Amino acid sequence: MNDVAANLQEVKGKIREAAEGSGRRAEDVRLVLVTKTVTPERIRAAITAGQRDLGENKVQEGRQKAAALADESLRWSMIGHLQTNKVKDVLGFAAEVQSLDRLSLATALDRRLQQLGRGLDVLVQVNTSGEASKFGLTPEEVPAFLRELTACSALRPKGFMTLATFTPDEAEVRRCFRLLRALRDHAQQQAPQAGQLAELSMGMSGDYPWAIEEGATIVRVGQAVFGKRALPDAHYWPGVAGTAA
Ligand SMILES: *Cc1c(COP(=O)(O)O)cnc(C)c1O
């Protein structure tokens, strides 16, 4: 279990380095530790090391782990594709949904939240890579979507989330991050929620230092802390089978 704590420290060090190297503070970058495929026992090692901000890609998996770790005070984020019929389940454990990618989902979340009398932080997922396999709005769809979102009063839009192209090509990965930042900057000026859309959730184990240099305020990191996953990424991102990790 010790490796988890040591890896976590290393990741935090790199976050600090990247943040300070680009004139920001480490405290301004939030680490969401991605726990998919990881057992509650190993997650506890990270919790003991002080990590309480966790993310899951699938509702069922998130639910089970949140239940297994119910004795801890944690903040769970949903970061994976969300089916509308899972809205009730996701609201059972998640404090935030980073993968808001369509109006029907926003409407379903809002309806349930109104019944529960609570709100929810959301990030708008954008497909910055242009890959057909990726979920998320196209950059062109974002302004109209933000206007439509004003009808969902229980949702608190906080910013944007993206997955960069799966490639070792640094220039292409940074292009995705810059695009999300440009969309955010534009929305901060033009959107009805202007002023509330500061968050940029971008960067994973392979690219979070680049993401921070490009302005990420949230990074989602799993494998750099827990080690390589046994399950292929295709299990979590339909369509990526064959694009070697
Ligand atoms: C799994 C996952 C991550 C983290 O990926 P790692 O390679 O484990 O760092 C980030 N974002 C999403 C949406 C994920 O599903």
PDB file of N, CA, C and O in Angstrom, residues 91-148:
ATOM      1  N   LEU A  91     -26.662  10.510  -8.620  1.00  0.00           N
ATOM      2  CA  LEU A  91     -26.887  11.526  -7.587  1.00  0.00           C
ATOM      3  C   LEU A  91     -26.849  10.926  -6.184  1.00  0.00           C
ATOM      4  O   LEU A  91     -26.740  11.645  -5.201  1.00  0.00           O
ATOM      5  N   GLY A  92     -26.873   9.586  -6.128  1.00  0.00           N
ATOM      6  CA  GLY A  92     -26.736   8.914  -4.839  1.00  0.00           C
ATOM      7  C   GLY A  92     -25.341   9.017  -4.249  1.00  0.00           C
ATOM      8  O   GLY A  92     -25.165   8.856  -3.055  1.00  0.00           O
ATOM      9  N   PHE A  93     -24.348   9.271  -5.111  1.00  0.00           N
ATOM     10  CA  PHE A  93     -22.983   9.347  -4.552  1.00  0.00           C
ATOM     11  C   PHE A  93     -22.150  10.540  -5.026  1.00  0.00           C
ATOM     12  O   PHE A  93     -21.218  10.949  -4.340  1.00  0.00           O
ATOM     13  N   ALA A  94     -22.481  11.099  -6.193  1.00  0.00           N
ATOM     14  CA  ALA A  94     -21.588  12.119  -6.763  1.00  0.00           C
ATOM     15  C   ALA A  94     -21.966  13.534  -6.331  1.00  0.00           C
ATOM     16  O   ALA A  94     -23.138  13.886  -6.264  1.00  0.00           O
ATOM     17  N   ALA A  95     -20.934  14.326  -6.045  1.00  0.00           N
ATOM     18  CA  ALA A  95     -21.131  15.736  -5.716  1.00  0.00           C
ATOM     19  C   ALA A  95     -20.942  16.602  -6.957  1.00  0.00           C
ATOM     20  O   ALA A  95     -21.188  17.808  -6.927  1.00  0.00           O
ATOM     21  N   GLU A  96     -20.506  15.975  -8.036  1.00  0.00           N
ATOM     22  CA  GLU A  96     -20.168  16.733  -9.248  1.00  0.00           C
ATOM     23  C   GLU A  96     -20.250  15.795 -10.452  1.00  0.00           C
ATOM     24  O   GLU A  96     -19.863  14.636 -10.356  1.00  0.00           O
ATOM     25  N   VAL A  97     -20.707  16.316 -11.570  1.00  0.00           N
ATOM     26  CA  VAL A  97     -20.669  15.579 -12.838  1.00  0.00           C
ATOM     27  C   VAL A  97     -19.828  16.386 -13.818  1.00  0.00           C
ATOM     28  O   VAL A  97     -20.155  17.531 -14.130  1.00  0.00           O
ATOM     29  N   GLN A  98     -18.708  15.785 -14.252  1.00  0.00           N
ATOM     30  CA  GLN A  98     -17.798  16.490 -15.170  1.00  0.00           C
ATOM     31  C   GLN A  98     -18.097  16.169 -16.630  1.00  0.00           C
ATOM     32  O   GLN A  98     -17.491  16.748 -17.517  1.00  0.00           O
ATOM     33  N   SER A  99     -19.009  15.220 -16.846  1.00  0.00           N
ATOM     34  CA  SER A  99     -19.230  14.705 -18.193  1.00  0.00           C
ATOM     35  C   SER A  99     -20.598  15.106 -18.743  1.00  0.00           C
ATOM     36  O   SER A  99     -21.260  14.324 -19.407  1.00  0.00           O
ATOM     37  N   LEU A 100     -21.003  16.329 -18.483  1.00  0.00           N
ATOM     38  CA  LEU A 100     -22.277  16.818 -19.019  1.00  0.00           C
ATOM     39  C   LEU A 100     -22.072  17.121 -20.499  1.00  0.00           C
ATOM     40  O   LEU A 100     -21.296  18.017 -20.864  1.00  0.00           O
ATOM     41  N   ASP A 101     -22.759  16.353 -21.349  1.00  0.00           N
ATOM     42  CA  ASP A 101     -22.464  16.453 -22.777  1.00  0.00           C
ATOM     43  C   ASP A 101     -23.698  16.585 -23.666  1.00  0.00           C
ATOM     44  O   ASP A 101     -23.604  16.522 -24.882  1.00  0.00           O
ATOM     45  N   ARG A 102     -24.893  16.737 -23.051  1.00  0.00           N
ATOM     46  CA  ARG A 102     -26.092  16.902 -23.874  1.00  0.00           C
ATOM     47  C   ARG A 102     -27.236  17.442 -23.020  1.00  0.00           C
ATOM     48  O   ARG A 102     -27.261  17.238 -21.800  1.00  0.00           O
ATOM     49  N   LEU A 103     -28.187  18.087 -23.701  1.00  0.00           N
ATOM     50  CA  LEU A 103     -29.278  18.742 -22.988  1.00  0.00           C
ATOM     51  C   LEU A 103     -30.213  17.740 -22.320  1.00  0.00           C
ATOM     52  O   LEU A 103     -30.718  18.000 -21.219  1.00  0.00           O
ATOM     53  N   SER A 104     -30.431  16.582 -22.965  1.00  0.00           N
ATOM     54  CA  SER A 104     -31.340  15.589 -22.358  1.00  0.00           C
ATOM     55  C   SER A 104     -30.797  15.131 -21.002  1.00  0.00           C
ATOM     56  O   SER A 104     -31.568  14.902 -20.066  1.00  0.00           O
ATOM     57  N   LEU A 105     -29.495  15.028 -20.878  1.00  0.00           N
ATOM     58  CA  LEU A 105     -28.893  14.645 -19.596  1.00  0.00           C
ATOM     59  C   LEU A 105     -29.048  15.780 -18.579  1.00  0.00           C
ATOM     60  O   LEU A 105     -29.387  15.552 -17.417  1.00  0.00           O
ATOM     61  N   ALA A 106     -28.821  17.004 -19.020  1.00  0.00           N
ATOM     62  CA  ALA A 106     -28.969  18.162 -18.125  1.00  0.00           C
ATOM     63  C   ALA A 106     -30.399  18.233 -17.587  1.00  0.00           C
ATOM     64  O   ALA A 106     -30.621  18.448 -16.391  1.00  0.00           O
ATOM     65  N   THR A 107     -31.352  18.018 -18.467  1.00  0.00           N
ATOM     66  CA  THR A 107     -32.762  18.092 -18.089  1.00  0.00           C
ATOM     67  C   THR A 107     -33.123  16.993 -17.092  1.00  0.00           C
ATOM     68  O   THR A 107     -33.816  17.233 -16.110  1.00  0.00           O
ATOM     69  N   ALA A 108     -32.596  15.776 -17.345  1.00  0.00           N
ATOM     70  CA  ALA A 108     -32.887  14.650 -16.436  1.00  0.00           C
ATOM     71  C   ALA A 108     -32.255  14.890 -15.070  1.00  0.00           C
ATOM     72  O   ALA A 108     -32.875  14.624 -14.034  1.00  0.00           O
ATOM     73  N   LEU A 109     -31.029  15.390 -15.048  1.00  0.00           N
ATOM     74  CA  LEU A 109     -30.370  15.699 -13.774  1.00  0.00           C
ATOM     75  C   LEU A 109     -31.155  16.775 -13.033  1.00  0.00           C
ATOM     76  O   LEU A 109     -31.411  16.667 -11.828  1.00  0.00           O
ATOM     77  N   ASP A 110     -31.534  17.806 -13.756  1.00  0.00           N
ATOM     78  CA  ASP A 110     -32.220  18.936 -13.136  1.00  0.00           C
ATOM     79  C   ASP A 110     -33.556  18.504 -12.525  1.00  0.00           C
ATOM     80  O   ASP A 110     -33.881  18.888 -11.397  1.00  0.00           O
ATOM     81  N   ARG A 111     -34.289  17.671 -13.254  1.00  0.00           N
ATOM     82  CA  ARG A 111     -35.595  17.229 -12.775  1.00  0.00           C
ATOM     83  C   ARG A 111     -35.442  16.481 -11.439  1.00  0.00           C
ATOM     84  O   ARG A 111     -36.152  16.739 -10.474  1.00  0.00           O
ATOM     85  N   ARG A 112     -34.479  15.585 -11.403  1.00  0.00           N
ATOM     86  CA  ARG A 112     -34.254  14.796 -10.189  1.00  0.00           C
ATOM     87  C   ARG A 112     -33.742  15.679  -9.042  1.00  0.00           C
ATOM     88  O   ARG A 112     -34.148  15.534  -7.884  1.00  0.00           O
ATOM     89  N   LEU A 113     -32.853  16.619  -9.368  1.00  0.00           N
ATOM     90  CA  LEU A 113     -32.316  17.515  -8.343  1.00  0.00           C
ATOM     91  C   LEU A 113     -33.412  18.397  -7.748  1.00  0.00           C
ATOM     92  O   LEU A 113     -33.408  18.682  -6.541  1.00  0.00           O
ATOM     93  N   GLN A 114     -34.349  18.817  -8.602  1.00  0.00           N
ATOM     94  CA  GLN A 114     -35.465  19.642  -8.105  1.00  0.00           C
ATOM     95  C   GLN A 114     -36.281  18.840  -7.085  1.00  0.00           C
ATOM     96  O   GLN A 114     -36.668  19.363  -6.051  1.00  0.00           O
ATOM     97  N   GLN A 115     -36.482  17.550  -7.392  1.00  0.00           N
ATOM     98  CA  GLN A 115     -37.212  16.683  -6.445  1.00  0.00           C
ATOM     99  C   GLN A 115     -36.463  16.562  -5.119  1.00  0.00           C
ATOM    100  O   GLN A 115     -37.065  16.542  -4.055  1.00  0.00           O
ATOM    101  N   LEU A 116     -35.124  16.461  -5.240  1.00  0.00           N
ATOM    102  CA  LEU A 116     -34.302  16.276  -4.040  1.00  0.00           C
ATOM    103  C   LEU A 116     -34.061  17.594  -3.303  1.00  0.00           C
ATOM    104  O   LEU A 116     -33.565  17.593  -2.180  1.00  0.00           O
ATOM    105  N   GLY A 117     -34.357  18.697  -3.961  1.00  0.00           N
ATOM    106  CA  GLY A 117     -34.135  20.009  -3.356  1.00  0.00           C
ATOM    107  C   GLY A 117     -32.673  20.345  -3.175  1.00  0.00           C
ATOM    108  O   GLY A 117     -32.272  20.956  -2.184  1.00  0.00           O
ATOM    109  N   ARG A 118     -31.842  19.902  -4.127  1.00  0.00           N
ATOM    110  CA  ARG A 118     -30.417  20.226  -4.035  1.00  0.00           C
ATOM    111  C   ARG A 118     -29.863  20.631  -5.400  1.00  0.00           C
ATOM    112  O   ARG A 118     -30.538  20.512  -6.426  1.00  0.00           O
ATOM    113  N   GLY A 119     -28.629  21.111  -5.389  1.00  0.00           N
ATOM    114  CA  GLY A 119     -27.976  21.490  -6.629  1.00  0.00           C
ATOM    115  C   GLY A 119     -26.825  20.558  -6.939  1.00  0.00           C
ATOM    116  O   GLY A 119     -26.546  19.612  -6.200  1.00  0.00           O
ATOM    117  N   LEU A 120     -26.142  20.812  -8.052  1.00  0.00           N
ATOM    118  CA  LEU A 120     -25.037  19.956  -8.472  1.00  0.00           C
ATOM    119  C   LEU A 120     -24.044  20.767  -9.301  1.00  0.00           C
ATOM    120  O   LEU A 120     -24.427  21.478 -10.228  1.00  0.00           O
ATOM    121  N   ASP A 121     -22.761  20.637  -8.953  1.00  0.00           N
ATOM    122  CA  ASP A 121     -21.719  21.236  -9.782  1.00  0.00           C
ATOM    123  C   ASP A 121     -21.567  20.409 -11.057  1.00  0.00           C
ATOM    124  O   ASP A 121     -21.511  19.180 -10.986  1.00  0.00           O
ATOM    125  N   VAL A 122     -21.501  21.072 -12.172  1.00  0.00           N
ATOM    126  CA  VAL A 122     -21.312  20.353 -13.442  1.00  0.00           C
ATOM    127  C   VAL A 122     -20.238  21.035 -14.283  1.00  0.00           C
ATOM    128  O   VAL A 122     -20.037  22.256 -14.214  1.00  0.00           O
ATOM    129  N   LEU A 123     -19.542  20.216 -15.070  1.00  0.00           N
ATOM    130  CA  LEU A 123     -18.623  20.705 -16.092  1.00  0.00           C
ATOM    131  C   LEU A 123     -19.152  20.245 -17.440  1.00  0.00           C
ATOM    132  O   LEU A 123     -19.683  19.140 -17.560  1.00  0.00           O
ATOM    133  N   VAL A 124     -19.003  21.071 -18.432  1.00  0.00           N
ATOM    134  CA  VAL A 124     -19.451  20.736 -19.776  1.00  0.00           C
ATOM    135  C   VAL A 124     -18.311  20.016 -20.501  1.00  0.00           C
ATOM    136  O   VAL A 124     -17.207  20.559 -20.622  1.00  0.00           O
ATOM    137  N   GLN A 125     -18.579  18.780 -20.935  1.00  0.00           N
ATOM    138  CA  GLN A 125     -17.532  18.020 -21.619  1.00  0.00           C
ATOM    139  C   GLN A 125     -17.490  18.410 -23.095  1.00  0.00           C
ATOM    140  O   GLN A 125     -18.513  18.421 -23.788  1.00  0.00           O
ATOM    141  N   VAL A 126     -16.293  18.705 -23.558  1.00  0.00           N
ATOM    142  CA  VAL A 126     -16.099  19.119 -24.948  1.00  0.00           C
ATOM    143  C   VAL A 126     -15.161  18.131 -25.637  1.00  0.00           C
ATOM    144  O   VAL A 126     -14.143  17.723 -25.072  1.00  0.00           O
ATOM    145  N   ASN A 127     -15.507  17.763 -26.843  1.00  0.00           N
ATOM    146  CA  ASN A 127     -14.646  16.906 -27.663  1.00  0.00           C
ATOM    147  C   ASN A 127     -13.658  17.811 -28.411  1.00  0.00           C
ATOM    148  O   ASN A 127     -13.980  18.373 -29.447  1.00  0.00           O
ATOM    149  N   THR A 128     -12.473  17.947 -27.848  1.00  0.00           N
ATOM    150  CA  THR A 128     -11.476  18.848 -28.456  1.00  0.00           C
ATOM    151  C   THR A 128     -10.578  18.114 -29.452  1.00  0.00           C
ATOM    152  O   THR A 128      -9.847  18.745 -30.209  1.00  0.00           O
ATOM    153  N   SER A 129     -10.625  16.780 -29.427  1.00  0.00           N
ATOM    154  CA  SER A 129      -9.722  16.012 -30.303  1.00  0.00           C
ATOM    155  C   SER A 129     -10.307  15.837 -31.695  1.00  0.00           C
ATOM    156  O   SER A 129      -9.576  15.586 -32.653  1.00  0.00           O
ATOM    157  N   GLY A 130     -11.637  15.948 -31.774  1.00  0.00           N
ATOM    158  CA  GLY A 130     -12.293  15.725 -33.052  1.00  0.00           C
ATOM    159  C   GLY A 130     -12.455  14.250 -33.383  1.00  0.00           C
ATOM    160  O   GLY A 130     -12.984  13.902 -34.434  1.00  0.00           O
ATOM    161  N   GLU A 131     -12.029  13.375 -32.469  1.00  0.00           N
ATOM    162  CA  GLU A 131     -12.181  11.938 -32.703  1.00  0.00           C
ATOM    163  C   GLU A 131     -13.642  11.546 -32.523  1.00  0.00           C
ATOM    164  O   GLU A 131     -14.261  11.904 -31.522  1.00  0.00           O
ATOM    165  N   ALA A 132     -14.150  10.758 -33.470  1.00  0.00           N
ATOM    166  CA  ALA A 132     -15.564  10.372 -33.424  1.00  0.00           C
ATOM    167  C   ALA A 132     -15.876   9.536 -32.193  1.00  0.00           C
ATOM    168  O   ALA A 132     -17.004   9.517 -31.711  1.00  0.00           O
ATOM    169  N   SER A 133     -14.872   8.847 -31.658  1.00  0.00           N
ATOM    170  CA  SER A 133     -15.105   7.954 -30.520  1.00  0.00           C
ATOM    171  C   SER A 133     -15.288   8.709 -29.208  1.00  0.00           C
ATOM    172  O   SER A 133     -15.739   8.142 -28.225  1.00  0.00           O
ATOM    173  N   LYS A 134     -14.930   9.965 -29.170  1.00  0.00           N
ATOM    174  CA  LYS A 134     -14.971  10.713 -27.913  1.00  0.00           C
ATOM    175  C   LYS A 134     -16.341  11.327 -27.676  1.00  0.00           C
ATOM    176  O   LYS A 134     -16.965  11.849 -28.589  1.00  0.00           O
ATOM    177  N   PHE A 135     -16.758  11.286 -26.430  1.00  0.00           N
ATOM    178  CA  PHE A 135     -17.984  11.975 -26.057  1.00  0.00           C
ATOM    179  C   PHE A 135     -17.695  13.461 -25.914  1.00  0.00           C
ATOM    180  O   PHE A 135     -16.550  13.886 -25.852  1.00  0.00           O
ATOM    181  N   GLY A 136     -18.754  14.230 -25.823  1.00  0.00           N
ATOM    182  CA  GLY A 136     -18.578  15.666 -25.612  1.00  0.00           C
ATOM    183  C   GLY A 136     -19.163  16.476 -26.749  1.00  0.00           C
ATOM    184  O   GLY A 136     -19.311  15.997 -27.866  1.00  0.00           O
ATOM    185  N   LEU A 137     -19.483  17.720 -26.426  1.00  0.00           N
ATOM    186  CA  LEU A 137     -19.994  18.642 -27.436  1.00  0.00           C
ATOM    187  C   LEU A 137     -18.868  19.034 -28.375  1.00  0.00           C
ATOM    188  O   LEU A 137     -17.704  19.060 -27.980  1.00  0.00           O
ATOM    189  N   THR A 138     -19.205  19.369 -29.607  1.00  0.00           N
ATOM    190  CA  THR A 138     -18.193  19.974 -30.463  1.00  0.00           C
ATOM    191  C   THR A 138     -17.984  21.404 -29.954  1.00  0.00           C
ATOM    192  O   THR A 138     -18.888  21.993 -29.338  1.00  0.00           O
ATOM    193  N   PRO A 139     -16.809  21.966 -30.183  1.00  0.00           N
ATOM    194  CA  PRO A 139     -16.568  23.344 -29.734  1.00  0.00           C
ATOM    195  C   PRO A 139     -17.643  24.318 -30.231  1.00  0.00           C
ATOM    196  O   PRO A 139     -18.071  25.211 -29.489  1.00  0.00           O
ATOM    197  N   GLU A 140     -18.145  24.092 -31.442  1.00  0.00           N
ATOM    198  CA  GLU A 140     -19.148  24.993 -32.025  1.00  0.00           C
ATOM    199  C   GLU A 140     -20.469  24.941 -31.266  1.00  0.00           C
ATOM    200  O   GLU A 140     -21.234  25.891 -31.275  1.00  0.00           O
ATOM    201  N   GLU A 141     -20.748  23.800 -30.646  1.00  0.00           N
ATOM    202  CA  GLU A 141     -22.040  23.633 -29.962  1.00  0.00           C
ATOM    203  C   GLU A 141     -22.080  24.279 -28.582  1.00  0.00           C
ATOM    204  O   GLU A 141     -23.155  24.427 -27.993  1.00  0.00           O
ATOM    205  N   VAL A 142     -20.920  24.652 -28.057  1.00  0.00           N
ATOM    206  CA  VAL A 142     -20.842  25.086 -26.654  1.00  0.00           C
ATOM    207  C   VAL A 142     -21.664  26.347 -26.339  1.00  0.00           C
ATOM    208  O   VAL A 142     -22.426  26.350 -25.365  1.00  0.00           O
ATOM    209  N   PRO A 143     -21.565  27.410 -27.134  1.00  0.00           N
ATOM    210  CA  PRO A 143     -22.302  28.628 -26.748  1.00  0.00           C
ATOM    211  C   PRO A 143     -23.810  28.426 -26.636  1.00  0.00           C
ATOM    212  O   PRO A 143     -24.424  28.849 -25.643  1.00  0.00           O
ATOM    213  N   ALA A 144     -24.402  27.730 -27.613  1.00  0.00           N
ATOM    214  CA  ALA A 144     -25.857  27.511 -27.562  1.00  0.00           C
ATOM    215  C   ALA A 144     -26.211  26.605 -26.381  1.00  0.00           C
ATOM    216  O   ALA A 144     -27.222  26.816 -25.703  1.00  0.00           O
ATOM    217  N   PHE A 145     -25.355  25.614 -26.127  1.00  0.00           N
ATOM    218  CA  PHE A 145     -25.615  24.697 -25.009  1.00  0.00           C
ATOM    219  C   PHE A 145     -25.634  25.460 -23.691  1.00  0.00           C
ATOM    220  O   PHE A 145     -26.493  25.245 -22.837  1.00  0.00           O
ATOM    221  N   LEU A 146     -24.694  26.368 -23.508  1.00  0.00           N
ATOM    222  CA  LEU A 146     -24.645  27.143 -22.260  1.00  0.00           C
ATOM    223  C   LEU A 146     -25.895  28.001 -22.100  1.00  0.00           C
ATOM    224  O   LEU A 146     -26.405  28.160 -20.984  1.00  0.00           O
ATOM    225  N   ARG A 147     -26.406  28.516 -23.193  1.00  0.00           N
ATOM    226  CA  ARG A 147     -27.643  29.301 -23.106  1.00  0.00           C
ATOM    227  C   ARG A 147     -28.811  28.405 -22.694  1.00  0.00           C
ATOM    228  O   ARG A 147     -29.612  28.758 -21.829  1.00  0.00           O
ATOM    229  N   GLU A 148     -28.882  27.209 -23.297  1.00  0.00           N
ATOM    230  CA  GLU A 148     -29.982  26.287 -22.985  1.00  0.00           C
ATOM    231  C   GLU A 148     -29.911  25.802 -21.528  1.00  0.00           C
ATOM    232  O   GLU A 148     -30.922  25.535 -20.904  1.00  0.00           O
TER     233      GLU A 148
END
